[in-house]
Coordinates of C-alpha atoms in Angstrom, one line a residue:
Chain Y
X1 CA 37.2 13.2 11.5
X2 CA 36.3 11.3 8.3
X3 CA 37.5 8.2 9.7
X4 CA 35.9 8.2 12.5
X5 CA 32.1 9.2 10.8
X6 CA 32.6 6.2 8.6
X7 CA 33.6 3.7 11.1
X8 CA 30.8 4.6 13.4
X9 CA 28.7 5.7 11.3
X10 CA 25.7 3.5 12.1
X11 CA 26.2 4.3 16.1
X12 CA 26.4 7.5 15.5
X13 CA 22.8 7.0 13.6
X14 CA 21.4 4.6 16.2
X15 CA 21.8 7.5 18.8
X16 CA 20.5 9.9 16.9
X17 CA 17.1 8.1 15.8
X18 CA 16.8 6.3 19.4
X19 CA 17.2 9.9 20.8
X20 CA 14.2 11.1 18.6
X21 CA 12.5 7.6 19.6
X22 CA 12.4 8.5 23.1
X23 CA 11.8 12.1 22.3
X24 CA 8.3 11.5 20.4
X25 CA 7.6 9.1 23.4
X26 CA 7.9 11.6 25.5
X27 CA 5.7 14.1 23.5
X28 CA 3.0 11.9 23.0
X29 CA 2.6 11.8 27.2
X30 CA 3.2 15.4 27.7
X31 CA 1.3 17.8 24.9
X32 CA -2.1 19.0 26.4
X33 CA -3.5 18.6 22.5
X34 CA -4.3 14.7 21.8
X35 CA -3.4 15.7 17.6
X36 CA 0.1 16.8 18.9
X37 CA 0.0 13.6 20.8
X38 CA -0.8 11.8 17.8
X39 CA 1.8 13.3 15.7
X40 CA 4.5 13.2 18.2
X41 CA 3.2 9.0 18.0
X42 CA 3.9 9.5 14.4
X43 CA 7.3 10.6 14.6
X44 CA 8.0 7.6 17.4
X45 CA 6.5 4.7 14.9
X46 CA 9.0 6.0 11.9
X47 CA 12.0 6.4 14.0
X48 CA 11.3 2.7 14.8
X49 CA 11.1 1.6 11.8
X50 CA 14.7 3.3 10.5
X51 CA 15.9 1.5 14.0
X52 CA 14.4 -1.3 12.2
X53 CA 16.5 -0.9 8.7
X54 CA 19.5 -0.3 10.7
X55 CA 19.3 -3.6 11.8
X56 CA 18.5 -4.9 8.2
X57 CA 15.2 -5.6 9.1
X58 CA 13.6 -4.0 5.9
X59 CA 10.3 -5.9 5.9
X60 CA 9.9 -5.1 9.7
X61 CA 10.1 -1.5 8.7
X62 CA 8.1 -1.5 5.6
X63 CA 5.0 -3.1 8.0
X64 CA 5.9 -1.0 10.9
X65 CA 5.1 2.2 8.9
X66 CA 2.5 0.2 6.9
X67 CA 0.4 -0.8 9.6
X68 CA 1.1 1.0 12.7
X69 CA 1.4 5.1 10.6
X70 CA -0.6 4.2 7.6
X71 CA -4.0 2.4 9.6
X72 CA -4.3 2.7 13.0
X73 CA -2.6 5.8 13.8
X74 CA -5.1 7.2 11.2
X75 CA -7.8 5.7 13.2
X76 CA -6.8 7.6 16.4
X77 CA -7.0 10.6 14.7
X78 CA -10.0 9.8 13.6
X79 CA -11.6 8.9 17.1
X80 CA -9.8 12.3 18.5
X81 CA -11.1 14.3 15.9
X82 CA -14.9 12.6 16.6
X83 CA -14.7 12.7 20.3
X84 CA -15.1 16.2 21.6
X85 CA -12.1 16.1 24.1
X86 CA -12.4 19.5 25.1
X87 CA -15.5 18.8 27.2
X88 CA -13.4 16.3 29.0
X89 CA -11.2 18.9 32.0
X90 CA -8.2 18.6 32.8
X91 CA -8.5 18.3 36.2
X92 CA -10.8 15.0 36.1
X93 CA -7.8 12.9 35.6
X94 CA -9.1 9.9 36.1
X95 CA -6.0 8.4 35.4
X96 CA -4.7 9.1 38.8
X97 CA -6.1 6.3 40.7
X98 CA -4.2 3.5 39.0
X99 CA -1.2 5.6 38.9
X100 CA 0.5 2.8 41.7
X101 CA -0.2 0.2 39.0
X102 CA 1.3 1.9 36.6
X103 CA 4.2 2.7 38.3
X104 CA 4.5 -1.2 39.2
X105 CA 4.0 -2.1 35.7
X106 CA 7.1 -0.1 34.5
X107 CA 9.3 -1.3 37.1
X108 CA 8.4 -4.8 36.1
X109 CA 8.9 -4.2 32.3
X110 CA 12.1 -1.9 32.9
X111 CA 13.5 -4.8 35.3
X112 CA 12.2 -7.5 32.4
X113 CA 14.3 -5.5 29.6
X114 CA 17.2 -5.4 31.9
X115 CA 17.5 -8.7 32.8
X116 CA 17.2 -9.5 29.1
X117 CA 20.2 -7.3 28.2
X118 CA 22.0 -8.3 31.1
X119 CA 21.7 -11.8 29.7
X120 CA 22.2 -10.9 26.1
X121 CA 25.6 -10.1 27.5
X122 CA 26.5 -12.8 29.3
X123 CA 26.9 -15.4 26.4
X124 CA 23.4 -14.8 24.5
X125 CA 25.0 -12.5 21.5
X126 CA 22.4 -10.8 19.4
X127 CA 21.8 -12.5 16.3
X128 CA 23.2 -11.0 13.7
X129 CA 22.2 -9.2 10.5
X130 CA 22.9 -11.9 8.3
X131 CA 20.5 -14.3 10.3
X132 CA 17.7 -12.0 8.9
X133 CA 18.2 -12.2 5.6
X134 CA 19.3 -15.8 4.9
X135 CA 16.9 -18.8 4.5
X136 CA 19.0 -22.8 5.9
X137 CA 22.1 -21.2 4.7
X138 CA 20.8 -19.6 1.8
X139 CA 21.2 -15.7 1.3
X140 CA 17.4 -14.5 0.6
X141 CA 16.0 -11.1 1.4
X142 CA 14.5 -10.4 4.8
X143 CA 11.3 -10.6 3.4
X144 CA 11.4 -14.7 2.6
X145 CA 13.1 -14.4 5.4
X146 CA 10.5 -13.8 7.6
X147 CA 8.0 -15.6 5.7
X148 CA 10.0 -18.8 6.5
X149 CA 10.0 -18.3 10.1
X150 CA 6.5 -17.4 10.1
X151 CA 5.3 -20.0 8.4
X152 CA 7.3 -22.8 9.7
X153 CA 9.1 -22.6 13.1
X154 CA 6.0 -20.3 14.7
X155 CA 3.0 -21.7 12.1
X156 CA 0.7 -22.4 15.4
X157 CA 1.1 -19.3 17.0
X158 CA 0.5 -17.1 13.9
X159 CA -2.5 -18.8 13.4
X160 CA -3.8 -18.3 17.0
X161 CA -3.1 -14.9 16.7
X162 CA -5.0 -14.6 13.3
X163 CA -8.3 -16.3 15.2
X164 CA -8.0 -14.0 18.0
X165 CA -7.7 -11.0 15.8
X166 CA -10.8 -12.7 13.7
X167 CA -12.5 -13.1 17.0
X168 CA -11.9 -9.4 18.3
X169 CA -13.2 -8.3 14.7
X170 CA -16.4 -10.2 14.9
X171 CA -17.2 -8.6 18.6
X172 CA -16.8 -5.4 16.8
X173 CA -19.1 -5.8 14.2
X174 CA -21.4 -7.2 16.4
X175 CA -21.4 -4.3 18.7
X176 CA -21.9 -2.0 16.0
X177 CA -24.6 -3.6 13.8
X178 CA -28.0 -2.1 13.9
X179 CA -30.7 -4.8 15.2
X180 CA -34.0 -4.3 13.4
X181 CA -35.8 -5.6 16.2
X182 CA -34.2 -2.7 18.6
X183 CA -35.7 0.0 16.2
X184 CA -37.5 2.2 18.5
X185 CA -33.7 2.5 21.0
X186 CA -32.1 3.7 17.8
X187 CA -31.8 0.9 16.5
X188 CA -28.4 0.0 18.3
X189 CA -28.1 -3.2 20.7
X190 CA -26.5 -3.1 24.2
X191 CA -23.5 -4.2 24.4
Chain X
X1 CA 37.7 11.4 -7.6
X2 CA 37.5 8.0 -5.4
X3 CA 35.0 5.3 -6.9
X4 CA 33.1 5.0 -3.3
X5 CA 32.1 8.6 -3.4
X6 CA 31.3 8.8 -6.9
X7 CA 29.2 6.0 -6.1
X8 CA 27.4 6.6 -3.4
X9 CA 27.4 10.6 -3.6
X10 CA 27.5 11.6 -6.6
X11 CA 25.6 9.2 -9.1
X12 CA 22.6 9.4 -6.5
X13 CA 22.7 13.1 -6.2
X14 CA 22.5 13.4 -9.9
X15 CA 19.9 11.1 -10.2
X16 CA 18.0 12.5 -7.7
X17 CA 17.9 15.9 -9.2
X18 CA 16.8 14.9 -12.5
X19 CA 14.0 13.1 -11.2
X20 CA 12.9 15.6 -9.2
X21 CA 13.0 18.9 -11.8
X22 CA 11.5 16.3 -14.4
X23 CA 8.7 15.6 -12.4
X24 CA 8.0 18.8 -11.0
X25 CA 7.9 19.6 -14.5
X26 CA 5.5 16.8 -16.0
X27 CA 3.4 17.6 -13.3
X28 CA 3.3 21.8 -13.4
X29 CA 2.3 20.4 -17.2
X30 CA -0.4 17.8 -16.1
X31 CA -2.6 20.5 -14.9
X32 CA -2.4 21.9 -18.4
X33 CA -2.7 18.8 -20.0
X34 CA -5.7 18.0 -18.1
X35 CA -7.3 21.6 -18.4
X36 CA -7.2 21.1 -22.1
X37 CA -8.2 17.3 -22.2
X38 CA -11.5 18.2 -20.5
X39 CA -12.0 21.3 -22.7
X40 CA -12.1 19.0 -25.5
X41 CA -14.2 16.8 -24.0
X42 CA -16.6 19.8 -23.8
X43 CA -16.0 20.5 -27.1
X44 CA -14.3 24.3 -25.8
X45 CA -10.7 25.2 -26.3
X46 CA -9.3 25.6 -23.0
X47 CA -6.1 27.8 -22.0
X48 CA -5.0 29.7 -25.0
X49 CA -3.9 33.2 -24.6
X50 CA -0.5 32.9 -22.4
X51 CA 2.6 31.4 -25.1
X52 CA 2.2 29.6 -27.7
X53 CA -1.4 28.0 -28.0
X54 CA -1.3 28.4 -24.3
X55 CA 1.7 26.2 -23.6
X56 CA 3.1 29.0 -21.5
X57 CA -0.1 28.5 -19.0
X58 CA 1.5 26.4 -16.1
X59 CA 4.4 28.8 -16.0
X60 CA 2.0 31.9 -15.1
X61 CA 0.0 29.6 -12.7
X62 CA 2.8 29.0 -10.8
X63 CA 4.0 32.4 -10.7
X64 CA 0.5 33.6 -9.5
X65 CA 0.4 30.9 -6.4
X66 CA 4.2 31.7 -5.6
X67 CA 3.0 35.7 -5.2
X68 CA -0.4 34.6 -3.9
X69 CA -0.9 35.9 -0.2
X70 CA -0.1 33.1 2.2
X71 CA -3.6 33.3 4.4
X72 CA -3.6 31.1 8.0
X73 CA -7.2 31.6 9.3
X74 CA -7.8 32.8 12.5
X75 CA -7.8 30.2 15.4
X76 CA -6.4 27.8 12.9
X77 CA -4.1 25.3 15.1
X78 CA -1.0 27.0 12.5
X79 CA 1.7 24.7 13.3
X80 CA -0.4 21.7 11.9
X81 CA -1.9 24.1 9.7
X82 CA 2.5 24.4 8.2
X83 CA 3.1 20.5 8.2
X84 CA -0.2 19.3 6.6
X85 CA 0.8 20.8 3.0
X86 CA 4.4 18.9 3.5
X87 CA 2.7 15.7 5.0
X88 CA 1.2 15.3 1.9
X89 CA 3.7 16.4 -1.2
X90 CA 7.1 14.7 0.4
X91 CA 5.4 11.1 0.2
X92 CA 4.0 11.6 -3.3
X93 CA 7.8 12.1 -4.5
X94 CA 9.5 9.9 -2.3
X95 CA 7.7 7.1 -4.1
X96 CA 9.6 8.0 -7.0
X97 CA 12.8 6.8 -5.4
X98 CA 11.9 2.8 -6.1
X99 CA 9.6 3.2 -9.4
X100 CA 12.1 1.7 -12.2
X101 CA 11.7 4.1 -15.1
X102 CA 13.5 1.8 -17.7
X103 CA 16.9 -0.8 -17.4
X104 CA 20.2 0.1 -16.6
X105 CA 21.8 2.6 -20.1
X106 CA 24.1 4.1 -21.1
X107 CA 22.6 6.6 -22.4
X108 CA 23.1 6.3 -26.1
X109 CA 26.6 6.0 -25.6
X110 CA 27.0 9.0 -23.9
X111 CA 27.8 7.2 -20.4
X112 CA 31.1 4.6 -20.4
X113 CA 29.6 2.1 -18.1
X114 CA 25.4 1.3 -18.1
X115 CA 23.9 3.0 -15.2
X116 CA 20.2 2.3 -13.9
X117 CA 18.1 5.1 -14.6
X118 CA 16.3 4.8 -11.2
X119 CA 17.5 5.1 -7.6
X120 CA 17.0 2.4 -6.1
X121 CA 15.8 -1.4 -6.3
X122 CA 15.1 -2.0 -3.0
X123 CA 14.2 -5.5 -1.5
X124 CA 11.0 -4.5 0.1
X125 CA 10.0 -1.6 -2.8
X126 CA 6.5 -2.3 -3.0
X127 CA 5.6 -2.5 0.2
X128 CA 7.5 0.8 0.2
X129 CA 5.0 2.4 -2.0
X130 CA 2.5 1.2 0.0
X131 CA 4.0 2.4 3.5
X132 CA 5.2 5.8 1.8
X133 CA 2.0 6.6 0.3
X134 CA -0.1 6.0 3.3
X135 CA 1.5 8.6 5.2
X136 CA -0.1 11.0 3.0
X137 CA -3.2 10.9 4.2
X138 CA -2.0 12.6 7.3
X139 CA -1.4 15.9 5.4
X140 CA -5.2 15.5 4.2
X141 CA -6.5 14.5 7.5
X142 CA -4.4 17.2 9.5
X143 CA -4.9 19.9 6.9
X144 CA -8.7 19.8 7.0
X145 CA -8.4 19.6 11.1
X146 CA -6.2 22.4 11.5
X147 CA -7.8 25.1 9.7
X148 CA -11.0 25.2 12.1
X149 CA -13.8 24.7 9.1
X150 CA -16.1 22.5 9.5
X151 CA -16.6 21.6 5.6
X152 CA -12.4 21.6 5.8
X153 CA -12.8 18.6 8.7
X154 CA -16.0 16.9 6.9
X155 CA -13.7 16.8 3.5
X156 CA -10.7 15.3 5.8
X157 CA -12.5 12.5 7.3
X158 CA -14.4 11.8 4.4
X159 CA -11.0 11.1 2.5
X160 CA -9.9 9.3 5.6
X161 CA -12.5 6.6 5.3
X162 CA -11.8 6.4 1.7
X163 CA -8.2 6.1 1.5
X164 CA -8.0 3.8 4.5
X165 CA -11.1 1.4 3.0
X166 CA -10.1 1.3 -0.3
X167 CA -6.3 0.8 0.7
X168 CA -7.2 -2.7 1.6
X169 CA -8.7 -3.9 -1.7
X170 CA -5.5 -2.4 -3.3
X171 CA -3.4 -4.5 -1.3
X172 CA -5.0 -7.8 -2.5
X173 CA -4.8 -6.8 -5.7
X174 CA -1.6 -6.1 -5.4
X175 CA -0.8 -9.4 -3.5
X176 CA -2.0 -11.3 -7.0
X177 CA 0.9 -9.8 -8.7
X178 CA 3.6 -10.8 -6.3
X179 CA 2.0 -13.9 -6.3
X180 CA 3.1 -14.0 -10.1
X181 CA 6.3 -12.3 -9.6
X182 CA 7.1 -14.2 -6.2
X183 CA 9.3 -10.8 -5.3
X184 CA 8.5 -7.3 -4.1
X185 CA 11.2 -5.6 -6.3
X186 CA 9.6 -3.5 -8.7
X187 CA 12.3 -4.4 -10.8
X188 CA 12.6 -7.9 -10.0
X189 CA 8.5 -7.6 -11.1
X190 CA 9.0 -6.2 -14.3
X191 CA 11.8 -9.3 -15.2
X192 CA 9.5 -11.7 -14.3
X193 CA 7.1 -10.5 -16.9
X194 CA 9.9 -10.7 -19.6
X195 CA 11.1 -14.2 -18.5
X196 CA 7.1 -15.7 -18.1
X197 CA 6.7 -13.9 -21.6
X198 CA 3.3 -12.8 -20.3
X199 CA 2.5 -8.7 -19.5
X200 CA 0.5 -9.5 -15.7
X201 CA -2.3 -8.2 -17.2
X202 CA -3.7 -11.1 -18.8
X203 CA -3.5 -13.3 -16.7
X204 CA -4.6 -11.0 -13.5
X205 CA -7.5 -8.5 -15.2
X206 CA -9.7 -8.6 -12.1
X207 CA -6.8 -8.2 -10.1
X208 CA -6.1 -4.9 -12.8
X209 CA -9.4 -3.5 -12.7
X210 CA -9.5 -3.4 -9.0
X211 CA -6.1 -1.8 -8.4
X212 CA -7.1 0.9 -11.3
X213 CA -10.9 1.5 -9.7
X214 CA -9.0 1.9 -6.2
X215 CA -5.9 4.2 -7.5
X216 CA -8.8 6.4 -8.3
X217 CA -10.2 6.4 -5.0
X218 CA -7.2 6.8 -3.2
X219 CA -5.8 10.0 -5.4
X220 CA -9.8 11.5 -4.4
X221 CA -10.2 11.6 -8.2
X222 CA -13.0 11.5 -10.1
X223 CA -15.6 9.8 -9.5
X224 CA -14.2 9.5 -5.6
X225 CA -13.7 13.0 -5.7
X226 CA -16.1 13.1 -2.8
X227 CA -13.6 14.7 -0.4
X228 CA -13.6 17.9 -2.1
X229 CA -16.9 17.8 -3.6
X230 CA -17.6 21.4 -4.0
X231 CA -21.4 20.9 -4.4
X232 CA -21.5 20.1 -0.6
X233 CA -18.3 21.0 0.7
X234 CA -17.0 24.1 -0.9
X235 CA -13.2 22.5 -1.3
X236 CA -13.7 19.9 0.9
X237 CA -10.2 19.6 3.2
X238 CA -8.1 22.7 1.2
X239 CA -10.9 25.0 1.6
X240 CA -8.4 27.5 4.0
X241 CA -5.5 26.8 2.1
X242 CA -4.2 29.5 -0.2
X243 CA -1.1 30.7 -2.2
X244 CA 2.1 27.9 -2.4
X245 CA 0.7 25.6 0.3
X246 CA -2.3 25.3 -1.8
X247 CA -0.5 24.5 -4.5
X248 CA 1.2 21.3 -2.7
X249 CA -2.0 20.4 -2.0
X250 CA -2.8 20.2 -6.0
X251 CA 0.8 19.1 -7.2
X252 CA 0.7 16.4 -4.5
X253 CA -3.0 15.5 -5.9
X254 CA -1.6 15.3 -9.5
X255 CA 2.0 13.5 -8.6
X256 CA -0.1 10.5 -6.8
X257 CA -2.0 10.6 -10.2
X258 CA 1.5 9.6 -11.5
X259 CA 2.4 7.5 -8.5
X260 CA -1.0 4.9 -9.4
X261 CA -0.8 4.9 -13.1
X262 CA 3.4 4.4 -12.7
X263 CA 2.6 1.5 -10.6
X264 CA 0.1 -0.2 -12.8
X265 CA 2.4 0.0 -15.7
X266 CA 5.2 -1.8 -13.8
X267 CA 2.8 -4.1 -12.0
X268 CA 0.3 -5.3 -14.9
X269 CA 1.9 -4.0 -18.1
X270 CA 5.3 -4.7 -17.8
X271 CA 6.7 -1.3 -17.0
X272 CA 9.6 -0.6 -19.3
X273 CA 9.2 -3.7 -21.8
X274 CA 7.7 -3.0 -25.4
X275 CA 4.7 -5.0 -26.2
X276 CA 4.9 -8.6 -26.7
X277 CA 8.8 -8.7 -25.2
X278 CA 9.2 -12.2 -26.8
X279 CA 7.6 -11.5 -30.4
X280 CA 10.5 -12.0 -32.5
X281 CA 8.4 -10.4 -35.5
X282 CA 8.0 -7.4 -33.2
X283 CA 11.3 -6.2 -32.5
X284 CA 11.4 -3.5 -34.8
X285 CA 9.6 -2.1 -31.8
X286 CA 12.5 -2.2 -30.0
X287 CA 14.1 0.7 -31.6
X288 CA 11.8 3.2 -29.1
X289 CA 13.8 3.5 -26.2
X290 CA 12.7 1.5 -22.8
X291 CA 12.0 4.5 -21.1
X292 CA 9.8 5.5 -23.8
X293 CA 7.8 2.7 -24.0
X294 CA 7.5 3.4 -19.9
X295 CA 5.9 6.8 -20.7
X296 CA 3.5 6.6 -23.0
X297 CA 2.3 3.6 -20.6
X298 CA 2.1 5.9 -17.8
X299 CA 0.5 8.9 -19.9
X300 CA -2.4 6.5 -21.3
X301 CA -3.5 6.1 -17.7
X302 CA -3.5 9.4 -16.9
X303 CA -5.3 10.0 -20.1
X304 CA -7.9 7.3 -18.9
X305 CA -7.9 9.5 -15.3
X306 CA -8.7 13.0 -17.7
X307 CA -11.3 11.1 -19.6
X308 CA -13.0 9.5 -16.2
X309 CA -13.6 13.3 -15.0
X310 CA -15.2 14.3 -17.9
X311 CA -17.1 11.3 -18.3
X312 CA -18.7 9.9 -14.8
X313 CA -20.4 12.0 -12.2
X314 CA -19.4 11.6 -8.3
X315 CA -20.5 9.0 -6.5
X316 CA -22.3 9.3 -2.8
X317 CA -20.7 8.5 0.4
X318 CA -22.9 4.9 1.7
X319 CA -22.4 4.4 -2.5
X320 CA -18.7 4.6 -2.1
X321 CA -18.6 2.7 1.2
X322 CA -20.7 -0.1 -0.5
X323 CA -18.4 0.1 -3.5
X324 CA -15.8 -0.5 -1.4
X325 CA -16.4 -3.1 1.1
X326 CA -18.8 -5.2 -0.7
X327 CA -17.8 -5.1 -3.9
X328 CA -14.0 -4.7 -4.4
X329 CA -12.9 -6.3 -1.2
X330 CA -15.0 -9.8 -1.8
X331 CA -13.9 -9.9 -5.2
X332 CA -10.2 -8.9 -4.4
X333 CA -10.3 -11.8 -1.8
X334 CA -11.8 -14.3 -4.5
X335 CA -8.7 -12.9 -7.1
X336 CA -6.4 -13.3 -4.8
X337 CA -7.4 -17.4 -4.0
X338 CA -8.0 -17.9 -8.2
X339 CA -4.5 -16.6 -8.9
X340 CA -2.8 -18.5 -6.6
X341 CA -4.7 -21.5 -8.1
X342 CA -3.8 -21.0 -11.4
X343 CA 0.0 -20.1 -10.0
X344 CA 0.0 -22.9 -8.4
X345 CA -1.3 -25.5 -11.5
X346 CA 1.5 -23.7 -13.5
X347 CA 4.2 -23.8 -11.9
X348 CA 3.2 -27.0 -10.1

């Protein structure tokens, strides 16, 4: 018995927290309360990142929780807890009418995912844990790491993404500034 | 016994226990501490009657909170109304697992092989802190939801703005250190200061003062202590809370107190080092323990935190948004780009 906990014991680990992945996934579609929602999203985004540290992927982790739990989960809540939802019935799911699209979007990404694993099997092997945390040959922590990558091999692409970001950020303070010519429409602009 | 279980079992459990009855301790006595730092401030007394010159006070507080009756207010959503209390306290001393109280000991001789005194020196342990202690703001923004009061809500999202805006100028204040250190290891942090024979402080006082200014804000001290201003908000986001999980509410309040002011003194003032590490005149100094030197660091802040409540009154909420964003985060940004100059001319 002791043997075999050891020697599997990160399997045994993987199940459990991809279990409890799927699980809060699940939770966050089903509760009728958008806070339970929230949480159950909670408990999704830190199971991810332990999936992330058992792949030695610390700094993934540390940003998952970072960014996705501590900031814009928090602003979810806060937009739930703004918005009365309880005005909003149940039976006005307006959802419905692009339920066909949604169910074409999954089987696209569920065929996408399997063809990649398919692949990954067929003479792709995943790279392994020591190609995270090593730097030209050099053992570094994940964190340099990652930085290298970033800021070498996918420079341009980080920094498109940055603009767009910038760009999405302008549009919102934009939307929300007050126009003192506008005063007498309180004050807001139309989007 | 076999050396991986001792190891990895035992040692850790060991250390974890001690660090958790110590700081459950040092923080039942923070409330006392702080409850006779103001009353001298106000030129009373303070807590007297229970013990000896009232030292026995935290000891009857607790007992009262543990017998307290556990209220959950009607139409109160009670399951999030449970987890909120526990949100909040299990992130404030899981910090505790990376903060490097002192250099591997042997305790005087007591131990036959030097053991770190903390638990762990992760890789990634800043940004540990950072992800750890931003999940607390769930049991603050849950709690005040789920006990169906409005001031209880108003206190929650108040905080929630303020821990989430001033989180960001506390990241680039933290940034200027690792700029200095070039590692997110606290302990890795703390070296560097020995080997650049410099305590970060000097070279990084903007990048100090902003860290300090928004580890007030995020602990909802004084004077950000808007989120349970009771002027406007009776207790702001505890107001339902009663009994023990009103008390993790408070001990969670005063072990983030020690969570900021730990931090500072490994970031900026060289955690366990004595003053001037590299002063040769100075080493009589060296004859206070490492750990030592580590604690009085960490009580002068909490002293400065004491002397802040009795001193400055709260702000108001655009004041403490304008703080904030146009204040803190410009200059952050600017302390940021000067300290990577001056890194940069230094090190070439």
């Amino acid at each position: 018995m002791m043997e075999f906990l050891t020697a599997h014991f990160a399997t045994i680990l993987f199940y459990i927290l991809a279990g409890l992945t799927v699980a809060g996934g699940i939770g966050v579609i089903s509760f009728k309360n958008p806070v339970h929602s929230a949480l159950s999203l909670l408990g999704t985004f830190l199971m991810v990142a332990a999936l992330f540290v058992l792949q030695h992927a610390e700094f993934l982790a540390a940003v998952q929780v970072l960014v996705y739990a501590g900031g814009i989960l928090v602003l979810f809540l806060f937009v739930i807890m703004l918005v009365n939802i309880k005005r909003m019935q149940p039976e006005q799911v307006f959802l419905s009418r692009v339920a066909p699209l949604a169910v074409a979007v999954g089987i696209t990404l569920g065929a996408i995912i399997a063809g990649l694993l398919l692949a990954g099997s067929l003479g792709h092997p995943a790279a392994a844990p020591a190609a995270l945390q090593s730097v030209q040959g050099q053992h570094v922590g994940n964190t340099e790491a990652v930085g290298w990558v970033l800021y070498t091999k996918y420079l341009v692409p980080f920094e498109i993404v940055s603009v767009v970001l910038l760009v999405a950020m302008v549009g919102a303070i934009i939307f929300g500034r007050k126009d003192p010519t506008l005063e007498g429409r309180g004050g807001r602009m139309e989007p | 016994m076999d050396q991986p279980l001792y190891q990895f079992i035992v040692i850790p459990l060991v250390k974890i226990v001690v660090i958790l009855g110590v700081l459950s301790l040092i923080v039942a006595y923070l409330t006392f501490f702080e409850r006779k730092v103001l009353a001298y401030i106000q030129v009373r007394l303070g807590p007297n009657r229970v013990g000896p010159r009232g030292w026995l006070q935290p000891v009857a507080d607790a007992l009262k909170l543990l017998v307290k009756e556990d209220l959950v207010p009607g139409g109160a959503q009670k399951f999030v109304f449970m987890l909120a209390p526990a949100l909040i306290i299990v992130p404030a001393f899981l910090v505790f697992a990376v903060i490097p109280f002192g250099p591997a000991t042997r305790l005087f001789g007591l131990l036959p092989e030097a053991i770190p005194p903390y638990l762990t020196d992760v890789n990634i342990a800043l940004l540990f802190v950072l992800g750890i202690s931003s999940i607390g703001v769930y049991g603050i923004i849950l709690g005040g939801w789920a006990s169906n009061n409005k001031f209880s809500l108003m206190g929650a999202l108040r905080s929630g703005a303020q821990m989430i805006s001033y989180e960001v100028p506390m990241g680039f204040a933290i940034i200027s250190v690792l700029l200095m250190a070039g590692s997110l290891s606290l302990v890795k942090i703390v070296e560097a200061q020995q080997s650049s024979h410099l305590w970060f402080i000097f070279p990084g006082l903007l990048g100090f003062g902003i860290y300090f200014i928004c580890g007030v804000a995020e602990t909802n001290r004084n004077p950000f202590d808007l989120p349970e201003a009771e002027s406007e908000l009776v207790a702001g986001f505890h107001t339902e809370y009663s009994g023990m999980k009103f008390a993790f509410f408070f001990l969670a309040e005063y072990t983030n107190m020690l969570v900021v002011s730990s931090l500072a003194t490994v970031l900026f003032l060289g955690g366990w080092l004595r003053p001037f590490p590299n002063v040769a005149w100075l080493g009589f100094l060296g004859i206070v323990p490492p750990f030592v030197w580590f604690a009085l660091k960490v009580a002068g802040f909490i002293f400065v935190y004491l002397w802040f409540r009795g001193t400055f009154p709260r702000y108001r909420f655009d004041q403490l948004m304008h703080v904030g964003w146009k204040w803190l985060l410009p200059l952050s940004l600017a302390n940021v780009l000067l300290v990577g100059l001056i890194v940069l001319l230094v090190k070439g």
